[in-house]
Coordinates of N, CA and C in Angstrom, one line a residue:
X69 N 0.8 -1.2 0.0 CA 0.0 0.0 0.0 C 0.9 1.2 0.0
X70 N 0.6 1.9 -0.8 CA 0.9 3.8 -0.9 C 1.0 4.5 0.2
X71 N 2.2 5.1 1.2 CA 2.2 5.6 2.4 C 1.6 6.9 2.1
X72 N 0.7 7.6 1.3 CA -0.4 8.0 1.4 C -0.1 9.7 1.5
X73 N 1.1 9.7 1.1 CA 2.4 10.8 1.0 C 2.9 11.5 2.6
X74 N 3.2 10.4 3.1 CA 3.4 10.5 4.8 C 5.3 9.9 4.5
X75 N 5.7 10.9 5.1 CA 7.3 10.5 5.0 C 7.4 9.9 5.8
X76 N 8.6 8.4 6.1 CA 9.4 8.0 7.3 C 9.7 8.6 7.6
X77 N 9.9 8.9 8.9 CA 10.4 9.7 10.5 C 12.0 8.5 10.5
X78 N 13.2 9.5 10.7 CA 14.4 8.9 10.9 C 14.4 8.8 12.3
X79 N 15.0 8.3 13.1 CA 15.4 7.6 14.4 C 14.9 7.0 14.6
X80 N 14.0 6.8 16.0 CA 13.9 5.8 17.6 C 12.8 4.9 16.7
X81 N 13.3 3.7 17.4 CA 11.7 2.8 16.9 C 10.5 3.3 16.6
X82 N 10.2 4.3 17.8 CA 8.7 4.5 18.2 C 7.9 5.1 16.7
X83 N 9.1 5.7 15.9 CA 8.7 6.7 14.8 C 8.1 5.6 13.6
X84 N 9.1 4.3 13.7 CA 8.9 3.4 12.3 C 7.7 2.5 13.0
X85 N 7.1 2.7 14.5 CA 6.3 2.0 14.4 C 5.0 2.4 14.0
X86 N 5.0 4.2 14.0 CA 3.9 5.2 14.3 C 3.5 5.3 12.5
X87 N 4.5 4.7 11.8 CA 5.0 4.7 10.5 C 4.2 3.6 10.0
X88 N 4.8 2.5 10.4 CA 4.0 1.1 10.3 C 2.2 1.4 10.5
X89 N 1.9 1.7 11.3 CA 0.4 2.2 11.6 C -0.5 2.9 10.6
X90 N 0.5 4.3 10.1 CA -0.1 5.3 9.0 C 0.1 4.3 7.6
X91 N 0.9 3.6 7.5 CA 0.7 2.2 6.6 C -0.4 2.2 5.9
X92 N -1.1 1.7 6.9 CA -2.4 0.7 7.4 C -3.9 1.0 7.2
X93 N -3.4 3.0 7.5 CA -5.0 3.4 7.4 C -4.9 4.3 6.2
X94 N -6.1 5.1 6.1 CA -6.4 5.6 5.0 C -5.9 7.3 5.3
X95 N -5.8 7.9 4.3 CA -5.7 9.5 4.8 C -6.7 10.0 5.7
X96 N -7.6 9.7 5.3 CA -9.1 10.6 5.7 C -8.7 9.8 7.8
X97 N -8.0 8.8 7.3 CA -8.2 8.6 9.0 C -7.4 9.0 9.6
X98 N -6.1 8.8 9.5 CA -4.8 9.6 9.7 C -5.1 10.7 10.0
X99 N -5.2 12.0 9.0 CA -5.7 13.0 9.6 C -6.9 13.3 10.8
X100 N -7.9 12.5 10.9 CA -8.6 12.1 11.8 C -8.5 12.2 13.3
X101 N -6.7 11.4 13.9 CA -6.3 11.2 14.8 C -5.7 12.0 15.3
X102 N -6.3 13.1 16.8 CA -5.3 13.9 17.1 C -4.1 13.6 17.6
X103 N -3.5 14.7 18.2 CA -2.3 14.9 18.3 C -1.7 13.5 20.0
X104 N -3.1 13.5 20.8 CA -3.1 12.8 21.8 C -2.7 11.2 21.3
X105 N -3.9 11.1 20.4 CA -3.9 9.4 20.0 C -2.4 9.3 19.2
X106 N -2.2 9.8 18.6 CA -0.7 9.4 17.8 C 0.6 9.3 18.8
X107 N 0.1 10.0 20.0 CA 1.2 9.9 20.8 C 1.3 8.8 21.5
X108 N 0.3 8.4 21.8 CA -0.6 7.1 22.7 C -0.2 6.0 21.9
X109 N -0.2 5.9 20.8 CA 0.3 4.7 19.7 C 1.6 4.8 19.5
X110 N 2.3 5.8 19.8 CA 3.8 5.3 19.8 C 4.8 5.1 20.7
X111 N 3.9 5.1 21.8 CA 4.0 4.9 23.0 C 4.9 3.5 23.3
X112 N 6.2 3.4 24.0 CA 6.8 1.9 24.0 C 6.2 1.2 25.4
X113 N 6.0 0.0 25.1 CA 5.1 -0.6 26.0 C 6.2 -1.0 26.7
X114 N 5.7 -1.7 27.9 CA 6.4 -2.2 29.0 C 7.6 -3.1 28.7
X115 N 7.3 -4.5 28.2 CA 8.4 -5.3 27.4 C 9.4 -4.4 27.0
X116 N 9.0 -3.8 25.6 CA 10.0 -2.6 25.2 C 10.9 -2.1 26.5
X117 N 10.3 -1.4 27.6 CA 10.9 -0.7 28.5 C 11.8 -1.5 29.4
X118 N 11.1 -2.6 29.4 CA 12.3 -3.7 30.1 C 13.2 -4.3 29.3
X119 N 13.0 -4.6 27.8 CA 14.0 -5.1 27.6 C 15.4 -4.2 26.9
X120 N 15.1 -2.8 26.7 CA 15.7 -1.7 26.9 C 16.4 -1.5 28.2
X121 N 16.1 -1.8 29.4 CA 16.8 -1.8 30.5 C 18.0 -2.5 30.9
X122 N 17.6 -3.9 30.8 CA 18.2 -5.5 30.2 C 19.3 -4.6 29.6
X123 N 19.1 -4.5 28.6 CA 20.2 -3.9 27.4 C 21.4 -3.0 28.1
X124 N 20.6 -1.7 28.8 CA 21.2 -0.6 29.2 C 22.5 -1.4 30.6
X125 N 21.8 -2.1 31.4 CA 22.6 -2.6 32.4 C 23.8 -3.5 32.1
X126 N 23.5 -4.7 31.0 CA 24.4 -5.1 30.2 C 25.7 -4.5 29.9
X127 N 25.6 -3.2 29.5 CA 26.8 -2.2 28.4 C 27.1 -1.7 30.1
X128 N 26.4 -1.2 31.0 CA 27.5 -0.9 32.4 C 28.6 -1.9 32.5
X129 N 28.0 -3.1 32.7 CA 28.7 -4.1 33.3 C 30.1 -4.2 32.2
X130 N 29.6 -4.5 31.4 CA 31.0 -4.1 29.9 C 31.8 -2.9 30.5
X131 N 31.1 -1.9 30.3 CA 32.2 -1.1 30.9 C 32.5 -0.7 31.7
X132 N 32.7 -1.6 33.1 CA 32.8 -1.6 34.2 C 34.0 -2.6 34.5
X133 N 33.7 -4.0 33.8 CA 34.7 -4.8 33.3 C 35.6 -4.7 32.3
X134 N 35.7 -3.6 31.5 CA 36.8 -3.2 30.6 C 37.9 -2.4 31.3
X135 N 37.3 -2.2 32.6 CA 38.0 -1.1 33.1 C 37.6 0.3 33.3
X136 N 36.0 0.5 32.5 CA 36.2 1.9 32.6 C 35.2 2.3 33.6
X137 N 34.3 3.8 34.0 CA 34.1 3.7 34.9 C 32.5 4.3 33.9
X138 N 31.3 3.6 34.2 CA 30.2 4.3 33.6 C 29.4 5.6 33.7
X139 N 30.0 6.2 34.8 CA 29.5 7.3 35.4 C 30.2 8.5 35.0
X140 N 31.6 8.2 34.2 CA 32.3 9.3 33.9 C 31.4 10.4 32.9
X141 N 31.9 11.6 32.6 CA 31.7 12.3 31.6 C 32.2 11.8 30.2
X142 N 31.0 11.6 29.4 CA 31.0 10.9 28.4 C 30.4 9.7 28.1
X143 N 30.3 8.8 29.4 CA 30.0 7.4 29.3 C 28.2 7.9 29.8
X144 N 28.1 8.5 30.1 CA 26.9 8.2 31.0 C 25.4 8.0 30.1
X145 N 25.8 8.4 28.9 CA 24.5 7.8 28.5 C 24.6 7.1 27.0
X146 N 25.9 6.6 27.5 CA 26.4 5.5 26.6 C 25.4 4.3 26.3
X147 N 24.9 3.5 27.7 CA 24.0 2.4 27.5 C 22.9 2.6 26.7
X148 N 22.1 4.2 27.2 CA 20.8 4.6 26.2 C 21.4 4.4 24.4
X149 N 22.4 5.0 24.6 CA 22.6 5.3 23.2 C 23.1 3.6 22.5
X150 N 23.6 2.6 23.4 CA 23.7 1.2 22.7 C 22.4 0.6 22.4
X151 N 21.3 0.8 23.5 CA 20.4 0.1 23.5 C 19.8 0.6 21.7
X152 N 19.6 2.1 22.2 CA 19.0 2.6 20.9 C 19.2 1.9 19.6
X153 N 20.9 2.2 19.2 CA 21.4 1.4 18.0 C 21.2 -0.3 17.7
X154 N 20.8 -0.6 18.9 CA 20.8 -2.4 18.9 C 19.4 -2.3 17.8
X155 N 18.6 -1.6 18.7 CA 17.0 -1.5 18.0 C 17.0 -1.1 16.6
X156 N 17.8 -0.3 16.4 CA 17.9 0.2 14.8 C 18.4 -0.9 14.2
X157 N 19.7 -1.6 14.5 CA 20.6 -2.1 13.7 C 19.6 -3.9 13.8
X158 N 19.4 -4.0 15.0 CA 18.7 -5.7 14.7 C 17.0 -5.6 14.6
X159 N 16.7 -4.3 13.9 CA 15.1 -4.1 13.9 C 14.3 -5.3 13.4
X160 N 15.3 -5.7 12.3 CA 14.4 -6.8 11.3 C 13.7 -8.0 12.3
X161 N 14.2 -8.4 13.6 CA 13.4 -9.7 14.1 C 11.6 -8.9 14.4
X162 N 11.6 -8.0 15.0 CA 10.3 -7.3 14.7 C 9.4 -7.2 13.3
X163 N 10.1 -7.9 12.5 CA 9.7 -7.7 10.9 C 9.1 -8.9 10.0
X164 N 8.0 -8.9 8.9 CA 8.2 -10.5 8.7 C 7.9 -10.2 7.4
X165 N 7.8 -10.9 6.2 CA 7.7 -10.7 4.7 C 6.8 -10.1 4.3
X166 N 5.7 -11.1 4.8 CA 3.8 -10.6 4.3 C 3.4 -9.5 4.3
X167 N 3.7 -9.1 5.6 CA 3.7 -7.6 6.3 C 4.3 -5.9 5.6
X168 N 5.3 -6.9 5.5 CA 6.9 -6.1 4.4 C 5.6 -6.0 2.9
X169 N 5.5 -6.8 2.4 CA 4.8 -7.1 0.6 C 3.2 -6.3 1.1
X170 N 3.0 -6.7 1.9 CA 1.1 -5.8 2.0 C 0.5 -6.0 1.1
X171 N 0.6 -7.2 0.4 CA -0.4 -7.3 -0.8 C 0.0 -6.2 -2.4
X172 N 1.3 -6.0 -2.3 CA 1.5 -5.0 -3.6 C 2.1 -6.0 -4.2
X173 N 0.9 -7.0 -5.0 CA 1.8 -7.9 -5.9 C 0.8 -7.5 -7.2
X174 N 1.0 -7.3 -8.4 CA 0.6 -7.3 -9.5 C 0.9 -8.0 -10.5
X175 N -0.3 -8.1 -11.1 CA -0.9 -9.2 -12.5 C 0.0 -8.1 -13.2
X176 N 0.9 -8.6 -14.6 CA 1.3 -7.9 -15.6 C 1.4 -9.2 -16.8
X177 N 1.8 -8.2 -18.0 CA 1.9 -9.3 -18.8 C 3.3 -8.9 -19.3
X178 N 3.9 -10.1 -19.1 CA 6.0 -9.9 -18.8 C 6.3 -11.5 -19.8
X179 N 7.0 -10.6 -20.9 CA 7.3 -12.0 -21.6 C 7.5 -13.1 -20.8
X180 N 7.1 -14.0 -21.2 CA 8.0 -15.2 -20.5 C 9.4 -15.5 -20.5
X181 N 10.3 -16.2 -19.3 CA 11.3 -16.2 -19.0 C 12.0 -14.7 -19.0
X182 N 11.6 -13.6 -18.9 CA 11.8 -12.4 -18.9 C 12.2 -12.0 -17.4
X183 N 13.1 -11.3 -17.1 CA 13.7 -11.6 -15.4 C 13.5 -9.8 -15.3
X184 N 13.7 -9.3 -14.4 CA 13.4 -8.8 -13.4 C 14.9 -8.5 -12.3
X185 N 15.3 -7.3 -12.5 CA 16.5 -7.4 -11.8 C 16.4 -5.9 -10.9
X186 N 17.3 -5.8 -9.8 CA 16.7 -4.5 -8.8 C 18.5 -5.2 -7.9
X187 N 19.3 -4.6 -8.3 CA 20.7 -4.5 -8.2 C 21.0 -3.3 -7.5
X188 N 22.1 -3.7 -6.9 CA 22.9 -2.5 -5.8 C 22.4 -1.9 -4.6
X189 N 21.5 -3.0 -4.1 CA 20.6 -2.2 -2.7 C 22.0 -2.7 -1.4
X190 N 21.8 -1.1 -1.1 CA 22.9 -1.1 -0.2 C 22.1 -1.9 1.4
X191 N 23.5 -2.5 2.3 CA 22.3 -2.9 3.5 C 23.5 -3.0 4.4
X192 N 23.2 -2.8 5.6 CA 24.3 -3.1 6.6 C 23.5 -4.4 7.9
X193 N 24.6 -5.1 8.1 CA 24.2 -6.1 9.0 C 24.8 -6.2 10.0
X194 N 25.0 -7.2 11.2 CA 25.6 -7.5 12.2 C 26.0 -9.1 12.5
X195 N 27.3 -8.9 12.2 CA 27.6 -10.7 12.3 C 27.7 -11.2 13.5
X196 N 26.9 -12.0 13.8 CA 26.4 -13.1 15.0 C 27.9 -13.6 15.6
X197 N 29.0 -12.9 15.2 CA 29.9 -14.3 15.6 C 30.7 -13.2 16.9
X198 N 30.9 -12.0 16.5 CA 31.5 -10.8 16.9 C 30.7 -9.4 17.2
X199 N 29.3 -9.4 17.1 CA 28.6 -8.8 16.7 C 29.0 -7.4 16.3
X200 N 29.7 -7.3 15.1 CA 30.7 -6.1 14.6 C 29.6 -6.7 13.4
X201 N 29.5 -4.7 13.0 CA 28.6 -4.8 11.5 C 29.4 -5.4 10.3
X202 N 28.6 -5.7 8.8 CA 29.4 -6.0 7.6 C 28.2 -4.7 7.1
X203 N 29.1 -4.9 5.8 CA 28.1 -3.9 5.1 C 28.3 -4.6 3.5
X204 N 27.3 -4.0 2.6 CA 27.7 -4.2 1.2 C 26.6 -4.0 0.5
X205 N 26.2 -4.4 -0.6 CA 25.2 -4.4 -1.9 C 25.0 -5.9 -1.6
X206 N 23.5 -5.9 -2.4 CA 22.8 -6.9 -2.3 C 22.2 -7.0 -3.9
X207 N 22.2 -7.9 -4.7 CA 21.6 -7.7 -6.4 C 20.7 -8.9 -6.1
X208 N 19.3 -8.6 -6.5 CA 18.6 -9.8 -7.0 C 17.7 -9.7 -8.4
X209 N 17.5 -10.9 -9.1 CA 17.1 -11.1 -10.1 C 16.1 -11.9 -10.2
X210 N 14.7 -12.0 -10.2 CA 13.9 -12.8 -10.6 C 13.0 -13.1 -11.8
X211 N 12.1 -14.2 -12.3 CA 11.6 -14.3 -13.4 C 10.2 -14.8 -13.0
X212 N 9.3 -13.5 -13.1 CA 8.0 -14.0 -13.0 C 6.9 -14.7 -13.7
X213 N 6.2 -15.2 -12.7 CA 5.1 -16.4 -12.9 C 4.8 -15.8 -14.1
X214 N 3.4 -14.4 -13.3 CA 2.8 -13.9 -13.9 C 2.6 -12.8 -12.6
X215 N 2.9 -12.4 -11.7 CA 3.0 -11.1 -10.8 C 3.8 -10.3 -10.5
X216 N 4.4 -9.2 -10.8 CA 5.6 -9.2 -9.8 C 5.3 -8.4 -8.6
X217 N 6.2 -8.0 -7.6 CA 6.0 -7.3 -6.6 C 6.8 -5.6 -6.6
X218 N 6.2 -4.6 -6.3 CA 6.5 -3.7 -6.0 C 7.6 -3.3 -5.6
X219 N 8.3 -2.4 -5.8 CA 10.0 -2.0 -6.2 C 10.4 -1.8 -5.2
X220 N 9.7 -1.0 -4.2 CA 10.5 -1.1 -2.5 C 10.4 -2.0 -1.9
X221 N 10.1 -3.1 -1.9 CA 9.4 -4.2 -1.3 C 10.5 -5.0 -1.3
X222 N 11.5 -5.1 -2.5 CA 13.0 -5.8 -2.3 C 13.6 -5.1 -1.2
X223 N 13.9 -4.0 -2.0 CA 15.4 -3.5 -0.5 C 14.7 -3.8 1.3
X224 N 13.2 -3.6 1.1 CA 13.1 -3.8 2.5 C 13.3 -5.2 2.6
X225 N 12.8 -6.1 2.0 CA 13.2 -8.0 2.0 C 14.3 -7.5 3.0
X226 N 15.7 -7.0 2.2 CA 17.2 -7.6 2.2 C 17.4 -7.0 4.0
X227 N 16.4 -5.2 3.8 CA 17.0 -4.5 5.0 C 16.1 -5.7 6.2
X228 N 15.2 -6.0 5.8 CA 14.4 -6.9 7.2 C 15.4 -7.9 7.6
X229 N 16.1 -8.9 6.6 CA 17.4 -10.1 7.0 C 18.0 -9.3 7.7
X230 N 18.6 -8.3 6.7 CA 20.3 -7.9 7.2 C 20.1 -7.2 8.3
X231 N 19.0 -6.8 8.8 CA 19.2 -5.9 10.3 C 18.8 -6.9 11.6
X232 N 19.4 -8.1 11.6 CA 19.5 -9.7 12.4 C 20.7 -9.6 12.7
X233 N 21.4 -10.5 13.6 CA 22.4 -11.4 14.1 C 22.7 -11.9 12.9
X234 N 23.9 -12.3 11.9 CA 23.9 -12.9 10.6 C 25.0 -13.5 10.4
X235 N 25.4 -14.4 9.4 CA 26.5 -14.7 8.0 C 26.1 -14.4 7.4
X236 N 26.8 -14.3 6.4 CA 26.4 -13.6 4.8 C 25.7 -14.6 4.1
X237 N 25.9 -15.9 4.2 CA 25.7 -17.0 3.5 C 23.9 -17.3 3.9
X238 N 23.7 -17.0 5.4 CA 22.6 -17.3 5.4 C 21.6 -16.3 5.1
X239 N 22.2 -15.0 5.1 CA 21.7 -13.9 4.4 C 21.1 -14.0 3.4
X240 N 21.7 -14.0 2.3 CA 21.8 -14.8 1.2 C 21.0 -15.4 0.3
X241 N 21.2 -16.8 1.4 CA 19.5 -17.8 1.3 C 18.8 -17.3 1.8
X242 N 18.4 -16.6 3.0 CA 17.0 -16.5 3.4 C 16.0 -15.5 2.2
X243 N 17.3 -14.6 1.4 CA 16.6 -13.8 0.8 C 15.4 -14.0 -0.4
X244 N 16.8 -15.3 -0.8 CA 16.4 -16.2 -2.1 C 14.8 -16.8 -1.5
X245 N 14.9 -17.6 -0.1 CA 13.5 -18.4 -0.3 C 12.8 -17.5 0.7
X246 N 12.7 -16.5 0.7 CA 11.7 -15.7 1.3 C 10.7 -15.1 -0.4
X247 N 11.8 -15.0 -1.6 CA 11.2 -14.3 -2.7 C 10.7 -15.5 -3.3
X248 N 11.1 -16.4 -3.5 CA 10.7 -17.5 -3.8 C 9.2 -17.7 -3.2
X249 N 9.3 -17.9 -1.6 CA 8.0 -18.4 -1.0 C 6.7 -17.4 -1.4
X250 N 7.3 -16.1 -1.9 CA 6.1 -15.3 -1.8 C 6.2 -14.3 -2.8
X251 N 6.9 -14.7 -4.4 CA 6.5 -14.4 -5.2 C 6.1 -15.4 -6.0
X252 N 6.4 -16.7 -5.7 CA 6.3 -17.7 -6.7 C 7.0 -17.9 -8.2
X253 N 8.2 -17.2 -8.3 CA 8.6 -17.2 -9.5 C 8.3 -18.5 -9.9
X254 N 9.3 -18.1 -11.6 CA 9.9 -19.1 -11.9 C 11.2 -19.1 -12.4
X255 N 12.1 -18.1 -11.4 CA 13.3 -18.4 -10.5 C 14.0 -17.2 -10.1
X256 N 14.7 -17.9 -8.8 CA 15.3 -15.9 -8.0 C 17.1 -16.5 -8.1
X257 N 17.8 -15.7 -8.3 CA 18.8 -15.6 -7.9 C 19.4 -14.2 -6.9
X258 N 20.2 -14.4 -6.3 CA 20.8 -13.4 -5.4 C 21.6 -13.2 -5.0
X259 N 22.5 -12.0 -5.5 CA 24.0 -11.9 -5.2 C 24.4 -11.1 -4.2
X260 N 25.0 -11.6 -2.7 CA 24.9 -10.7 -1.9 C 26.7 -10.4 -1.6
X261 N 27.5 -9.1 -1.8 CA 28.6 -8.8 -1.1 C 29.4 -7.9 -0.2
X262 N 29.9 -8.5 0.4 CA 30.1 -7.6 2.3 C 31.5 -7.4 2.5
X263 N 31.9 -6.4 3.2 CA 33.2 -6.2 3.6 C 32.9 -6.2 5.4
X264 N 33.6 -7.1 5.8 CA 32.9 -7.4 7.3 C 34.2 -6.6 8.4
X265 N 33.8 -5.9 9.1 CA 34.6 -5.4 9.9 C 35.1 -6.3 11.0
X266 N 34.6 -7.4 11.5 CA 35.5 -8.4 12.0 C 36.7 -9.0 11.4
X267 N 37.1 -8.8 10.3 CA 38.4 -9.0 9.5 C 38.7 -8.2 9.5
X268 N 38.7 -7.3 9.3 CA 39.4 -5.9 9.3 C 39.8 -5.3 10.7
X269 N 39.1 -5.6 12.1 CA 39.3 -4.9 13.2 C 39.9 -6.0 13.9
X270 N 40.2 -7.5 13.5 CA 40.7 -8.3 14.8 C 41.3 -9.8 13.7
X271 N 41.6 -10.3 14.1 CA 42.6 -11.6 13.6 C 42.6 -11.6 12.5
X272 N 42.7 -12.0 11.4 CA 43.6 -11.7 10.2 C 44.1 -10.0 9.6
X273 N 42.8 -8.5 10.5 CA 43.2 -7.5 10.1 C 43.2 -7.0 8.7
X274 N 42.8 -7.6 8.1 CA 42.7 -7.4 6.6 C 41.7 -6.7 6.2
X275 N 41.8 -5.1 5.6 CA 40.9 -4.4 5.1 C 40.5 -4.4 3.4
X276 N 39.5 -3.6 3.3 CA 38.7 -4.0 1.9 C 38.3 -5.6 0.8
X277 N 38.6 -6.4 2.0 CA 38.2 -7.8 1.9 C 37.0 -7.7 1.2
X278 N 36.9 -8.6 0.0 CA 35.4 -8.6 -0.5 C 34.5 -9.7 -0.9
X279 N 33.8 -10.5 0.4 CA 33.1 -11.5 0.1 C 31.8 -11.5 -1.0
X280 N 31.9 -12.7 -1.3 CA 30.8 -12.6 -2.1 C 29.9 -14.0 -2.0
X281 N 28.5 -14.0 -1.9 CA 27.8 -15.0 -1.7 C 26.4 -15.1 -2.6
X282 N 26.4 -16.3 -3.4 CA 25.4 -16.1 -4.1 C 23.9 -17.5 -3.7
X283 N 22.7 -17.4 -4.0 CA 21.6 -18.3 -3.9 C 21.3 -18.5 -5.3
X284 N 20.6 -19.3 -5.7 CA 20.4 -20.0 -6.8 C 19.1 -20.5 -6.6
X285 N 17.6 -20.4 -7.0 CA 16.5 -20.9 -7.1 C 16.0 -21.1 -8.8
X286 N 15.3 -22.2 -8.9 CA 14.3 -22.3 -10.0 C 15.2 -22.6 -11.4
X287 N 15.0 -21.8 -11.8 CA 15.6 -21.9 -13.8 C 17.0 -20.9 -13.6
X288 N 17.1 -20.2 -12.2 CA 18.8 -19.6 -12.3 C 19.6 -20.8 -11.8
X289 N 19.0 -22.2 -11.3 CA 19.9 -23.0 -10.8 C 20.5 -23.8 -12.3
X290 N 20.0 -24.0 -13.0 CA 20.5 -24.9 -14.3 C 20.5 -24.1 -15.3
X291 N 20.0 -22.6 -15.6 CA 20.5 -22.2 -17.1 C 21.9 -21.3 -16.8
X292 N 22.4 -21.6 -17.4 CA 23.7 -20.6 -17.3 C 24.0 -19.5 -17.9
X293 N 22.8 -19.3 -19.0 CA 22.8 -18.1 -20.0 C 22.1 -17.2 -18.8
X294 N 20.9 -17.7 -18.2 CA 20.0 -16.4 -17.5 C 20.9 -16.4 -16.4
X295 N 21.9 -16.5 -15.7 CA 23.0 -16.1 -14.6 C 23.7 -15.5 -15.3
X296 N 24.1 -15.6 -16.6 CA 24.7 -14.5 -17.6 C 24.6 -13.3 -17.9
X297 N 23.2 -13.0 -18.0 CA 22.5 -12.0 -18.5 C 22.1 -11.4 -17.0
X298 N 21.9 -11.7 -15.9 CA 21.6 -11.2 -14.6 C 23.2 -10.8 -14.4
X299 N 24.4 -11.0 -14.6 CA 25.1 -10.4 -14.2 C 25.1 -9.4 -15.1
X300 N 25.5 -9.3 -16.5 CA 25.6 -8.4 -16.9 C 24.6 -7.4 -16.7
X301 N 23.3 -7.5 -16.8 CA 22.4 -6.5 -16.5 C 22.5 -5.4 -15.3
X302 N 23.2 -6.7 -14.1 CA 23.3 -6.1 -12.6 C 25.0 -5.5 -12.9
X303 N 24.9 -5.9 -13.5 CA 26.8 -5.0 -13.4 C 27.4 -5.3 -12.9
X304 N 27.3 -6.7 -12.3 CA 28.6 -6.6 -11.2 C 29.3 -8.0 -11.6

C-alpha cells in the first residue's frame, strides 16, 4: 500500500512503528487522529521498556569490566545510546515478509522467461559471531510467474534479514526463499557482497576484503545463459 504521501520519520523505533500504523489506514483517517492518540500509539510498552533496560545494564557491566568507569563524563548515556542502535541495527526480528509485501503484488503481462533485476541495494548487517557490522550491496534477479512485486518491497526484503544477528551466506538464502516463497517465481537468484569489519578490526586484520555469496532458485539453478545475463544486466 501507498504511504499515502506520509514521510518515514528517521530515528527511535517508536517513529517506524507510528510509520507502520499510518501504513495501514487511509488518509481521511490519519488526519482524523489527534495529536493525543498518535502519541498514545507510539507509546513503548512495558516489554519494550524492560527489555531496553536488560540492554542498558548489560553495556555498564561491559564497561565496568573493561575497566572503565560508567558514570564518567561521556559514558553516561552510553548504555541509552547502545540500547538505541541495537533496536535500529537488529530491527528486522520485529519484521516478517507478508507484512513487508502488503499485498502490492501485480498481475502484468511480462514476456515469458523475462527476469526482473533491482541490483545495488545497499544494507548493513551485524555478524552473530562478533557482533561487529558488515556492510555491502545486495543484487537480485527474478523471473515472474505472472505477478511481480512492487520495487521497494526488495530492498526492504534484504533491510528486514540484514538488520538480524547474521553470516552472509545465510543472508543470502533467506533472501532467495523468502522471494521465492512469496513471489512464486519461476526463479530468484541473489548476489549478496560484504566487507565485514571483523576481519578488518581483529585476527587476520585485513581491510577491503570482499566476500561474495550467491543463492540459486528455479531456472537460475541450471540455465547458465539467465546467470549470464543477470550479471551483466546487474553490473557486477
Amino acid at each position: 500500500m501507498a504511504n499515502n504521501g506520509h514521510t518515514h520519520p528517521n530515528g527511535n523505533g517508536h517513529h517506524d512503528d507510528l510509520y507502520t500504523i499510518a501504513e495501514q489506514i487511509t488518509t481521511q483517517e490519519f488526519e482524523a487522529l489527534d495529536a493525543q492518540t498518535l502519541a498514545r500509539l507510539s507509546e513503548p510498552d512495558e516489554a519494550e521498556l524492560a527489555r531496553k533496560t536488560i540492554i542498558e545494564d548489560a553495556v555498564r557491566l561491559i564497561l565496568t569490566n573493561v575497566g572503565e568507569d560508567p558514570e564518567r563524563d561521556g559514558l553516561q548515556r552510553t548504555p541509552q545510546r547502545v540500547a538505541k542502535m541495537y533496536d535500529e541495527l537488529l530491527a528486522g526480528y520485529g519484521q516478517d515478509v507478508k507484512t513487508i509485501i502488503n499485498n502490492a503484488m501485480f498481475e502484468v503481462e511480462y514476456g515469458e522467461g523475462e527476469m526482473v533485476v533491482v541490483a545495488h541495494i545497499d544494507y548493513t548487517s551485524m555478524c552473530e559471531h562478533h557482533m561487529l557490522p558488515f556492510t555491502g550491496q545486495a543484487h537480485i534477479a527474478y523471473i515472474p510467474r505472472n505477478k511481480v512485486v512492487g520495487l521497494s518491497k526488495i530492498p526492504r526484503i534484504v533491510d528486514m534479514f540484514a538488520r538480524r544477528l547474521q553470516v552472509q551466506e545465510r543472508l543470502t538464502s533467506q533472501i532467495a526463499d523468502a522471494l521465492e516463497e512469496h513471489l512464486d517465481p519461476l526463479g530468484v537468484m541473489v548476489v549478496v557482497e560484504g566487507q565485514h569489519s571483523c576481519a578488518a578490526l581483529r585476527g587476520v586484520k585485513k581491510h577491503g576484503v570482499n566476500m561474495v555469496t550467491t543463492a540459486k532458485r528455479g531456472a537460475f539453478r541450471t540455465d547458465a545463459a539467465l546467470r549470464d545475463e543477470f550479471y551483466r544486466l546487474a553490473r557486477i
